Coordinates of C-alpha atoms and ligand atoms in Angstrom, one line a residue:
M265 CA 54.4 115.0 140.0
R266 CA 55.7 113.3 136.8
A267 CA 56.8 115.0 133.6
A268 CA 53.5 113.9 132.0
D269 CA 51.6 116.0 134.5
I270 CA 53.2 119.3 133.3
S271 CA 54.2 118.4 129.7
D272 CA 53.1 121.8 128.4
Q273 CA 56.0 123.3 130.4
L274 CA 58.7 120.9 129.3
T275 CA 60.3 120.2 126.0
S276 CA 61.7 116.7 126.7
V277 CA 62.4 114.2 129.5
L278 CA 66.1 113.5 129.8
V279 CA 66.2 111.0 132.7
T280 CA 63.2 109.3 134.3
E281 CA 62.8 108.6 138.0
E282 CA 63.3 104.9 137.4
Q283 CA 66.6 105.5 135.6
I284 CA 67.7 107.8 138.4
H285 CA 67.0 105.2 141.1
D286 CA 68.8 102.4 139.1
K287 CA 71.8 104.7 138.7
L288 CA 71.9 105.7 142.4
A289 CA 71.8 102.1 143.4
E290 CA 74.8 101.4 141.1
L291 CA 76.7 104.4 142.5
A292 CA 75.9 103.4 146.1
A293 CA 77.4 99.9 145.5
R294 CA 80.6 101.5 144.3
V295 CA 80.8 103.9 147.2
D296 CA 80.1 101.0 149.7
S297 CA 83.1 99.1 148.3
D298 CA 85.4 102.1 147.8
Y299 CA 84.9 103.3 151.4
E300 CA 85.0 100.0 153.2
G301 CA 86.4 100.4 156.7
K302 CA 86.5 104.2 156.4
E303 CA 84.4 106.7 158.1
L304 CA 82.4 108.6 155.5
I305 CA 80.6 111.9 155.7
L306 CA 78.2 112.9 152.9
I307 CA 77.9 116.6 152.4
G308 CA 74.9 117.8 150.4
V309 CA 74.7 121.1 148.7
L310 CA 71.4 122.7 149.4
K311 CA 68.8 122.9 148.0
G312 CA 69.3 121.1 144.7
A313 CA 70.9 118.0 146.1
V314 CA 68.1 117.1 148.6
M315 CA 66.5 114.4 146.5
V316 CA 69.8 112.9 145.4
M317 CA 71.0 112.8 148.9
A318 CA 67.8 111.2 150.2
D319 CA 67.7 108.4 147.7
F320 CA 71.5 107.8 147.4
A321 CA 72.2 107.7 151.1
R322 CA 69.4 105.2 151.7
Q323 CA 70.8 102.9 149.0
L324 CA 74.1 102.6 151.0
Q325 CA 74.4 99.4 153.0
R326 CA 76.4 101.1 155.8
D327 CA 76.3 103.9 158.3
I328 CA 77.4 107.4 157.3
T329 CA 77.0 110.9 158.7
M330 CA 75.5 113.7 156.8
D331 CA 75.9 117.4 156.7
W332 CA 74.7 120.2 154.5
M333 CA 76.0 123.4 153.1
A334 CA 74.0 126.1 151.3
V335 CA 75.7 128.2 148.7
S336 CA 74.3 130.3 146.0
S337 CA 75.8 131.0 142.6
Y338 CA 72.8 131.5 140.5
G339 CA 70.1 133.9 141.8
A340 CA 66.9 133.4 139.9
G341 CA 68.4 133.2 136.4
T342 CA 69.4 130.2 134.3
K343 CA 73.2 131.0 134.0
S344 CA 76.0 130.5 136.5
S345 CA 77.4 133.7 137.8
G346 CA 80.6 132.2 139.2
V347 CA 80.1 134.2 142.4
V348 CA 79.7 131.8 145.3
Q349 CA 78.2 132.9 148.6
I350 CA 77.9 130.7 151.7
R351 CA 74.3 130.9 153.0
K352 CA 74.7 128.0 155.5
D353 CA 78.0 126.6 156.7
L354 CA 78.7 123.0 157.9
D355 CA 78.1 122.0 161.5
T356 CA 80.9 119.4 161.2
D357 CA 84.6 119.7 161.6
L358 CA 86.1 118.1 158.5
H359 CA 89.5 117.4 160.0
G360 CA 90.7 113.9 159.1
K361 CA 87.3 113.0 157.6
H362 CA 86.6 111.2 154.3
V363 CA 84.2 113.6 152.5
L364 CA 81.9 112.8 149.7
I365 CA 80.2 115.9 148.3
V366 CA 76.7 115.1 146.9
E367 CA 75.6 117.4 144.1
D368 CA 72.6 117.6 141.8
I369 CA 74.5 118.9 138.7
I370 CA 77.9 120.0 137.5
D371 CA 77.2 122.8 135.0
S372 CA 80.1 125.3 134.7
G373 CA 81.9 123.5 137.6
L374 CA 82.5 126.9 139.3
T375 CA 80.5 126.1 142.5
L376 CA 82.2 122.7 143.0
S377 CA 85.7 124.0 142.3
W378 CA 85.2 126.7 144.9
L379 CA 83.8 124.1 147.4
L380 CA 86.6 121.7 146.8
E381 CA 89.1 124.3 147.6
N382 CA 87.2 125.4 150.6
F383 CA 86.9 121.9 152.0
A384 CA 90.5 121.1 151.4
S385 CA 91.5 124.1 153.5
R386 CA 89.5 122.5 156.4
G387 CA 91.8 119.5 156.6
A388 CA 89.7 116.7 155.2
E389 CA 91.5 113.4 154.8
S390 CA 90.0 112.9 151.3
I391 CA 87.4 114.7 149.2
E392 CA 85.5 113.2 146.3
V393 CA 82.4 114.3 144.4
L394 CA 79.2 112.5 143.4
A395 CA 77.0 114.3 140.9
L396 CA 73.7 113.0 139.5
L397 CA 74.1 115.1 136.3
R398 CA 76.9 116.7 134.4
K399 CA 76.9 119.0 131.4
P400 CA 80.3 118.4 129.7
E401 CA 79.7 121.2 127.2
A402 CA 79.1 123.8 129.8
A403 CA 82.4 123.2 131.8
K404 CA 84.4 126.3 132.5
V405 CA 86.7 124.4 134.9
E406 CA 87.4 120.7 135.0
I407 CA 86.1 118.9 138.0
D408 CA 87.5 115.6 139.0
C409 CA 84.2 113.9 139.7
R410 CA 84.5 110.2 140.8
Y411 CA 80.8 109.3 140.7
V412 CA 78.7 110.7 137.8
G413 CA 75.1 109.7 137.1
F414 CA 74.4 111.0 133.7
D415 CA 76.1 113.3 131.2
I416 CA 73.4 115.5 129.6
P417 CA 73.3 118.2 126.9
N418 CA 73.9 121.9 127.7
D419 CA 70.2 122.7 128.3
F420 CA 68.5 124.2 131.3
V421 CA 66.9 121.3 133.2
V422 CA 64.5 121.0 136.1
G423 CA 63.2 118.3 138.4
Y424 CA 64.5 115.9 141.0
G425 CA 65.6 118.8 143.2
L426 CA 66.7 121.1 140.4
D427 CA 64.6 124.3 140.1
Y428 CA 63.8 127.3 138.0
A429 CA 63.1 130.2 140.4
E430 CA 62.4 127.7 143.1
R431 CA 59.8 125.8 141.0
Y432 CA 59.8 122.2 139.7
R433 CA 62.0 120.7 142.5
N434 CA 59.3 118.2 143.2
L435 CA 59.1 116.9 139.6
R436 CA 60.2 113.3 139.8
D437 CA 62.0 113.1 136.5
V438 CA 64.7 115.4 135.0
A439 CA 63.4 117.4 132.0
V440 CA 64.3 120.3 129.8
L441 CA 62.3 123.4 130.7
A442 CA 60.4 124.8 127.8
P443 CA 61.9 128.2 126.8
H444 CA 58.5 129.9 127.0
V445 CA 58.5 129.4 130.8
Y446 CA 61.6 131.6 131.3
S447 CA 61.7 134.0 128.4
Ligands
LIG734 P1 77.8 125.4 138.4 O1 77.6 126.1 137.1 O2 78.5 124.1 138.1 O3 78.5 126.2 139.4 O4 76.4 125.0 138.9 C1 75.9 125.5 140.2 C2 74.5 125.1 140.5 O5 73.6 125.7 139.6 C3 74.2 123.6 140.5 O6 74.5 123.0 141.7 C4 72.7 123.7 140.4 O7 72.0 123.9 141.6 C5 72.5 124.9 139.5 N1 72.3 124.5 138.1 C6 73.2 124.4 137.1 N2 72.6 124.0 136.0 C7 71.3 123.9 136.2 C8 70.1 123.6 135.4 O8 70.2 123.2 134.2 N3 68.9 123.6 136.1 C9 68.8 124.0 137.4 N4 69.8 124.3 138.1 C10 71.0 124.3 137.6
LIG735 MG1 73.2 122.7 143.4

């Protein structure tokens, strides 16, 4: 569905599907050249990063491997708790690998800072981060993110993989959820 299909539940559209696809193509070209001649593994953070991973990975003009990790730091609310739990671990040994973490959004940064430490302890050769969205005003810890799609205001957003209580992940655009939906 597009934002126009559920406009009564949204306050504004921040990034359209077309803008997302253009940006991912641009980021993929950078990753292609930055990792030339290196073995690259993309690690997606479930479930929010599913759409980003699917579209970004297919824009690459090279072969990669892919793995997934499921963590939770949110529950059903709209604020980060900072408590990170592993729900599904990687199937891959990261020793000596060039890792690119693929994320939907950096909000407080707490999840990623935890993941970065966790992956570093597994002996990865290099670890970088790609995030489609980032909320600079919400940062509680600074994350060194090499590939950022869009900086957005500190509002709760849904769509393109991002949910509110598991809803709206299949919205094609990224939009601000209307407060009446969650209050
Ligand atoms: P953190 O606050 O940076 O730790 O964000 C952790 C996770 O919370 C992200 O990977 C998202 O899955 C989710 N999240 C953060 N901000 C939003 C939002 O505005 N809408 C939906 N999910 C969000
Ligand atoms: Mg996420």
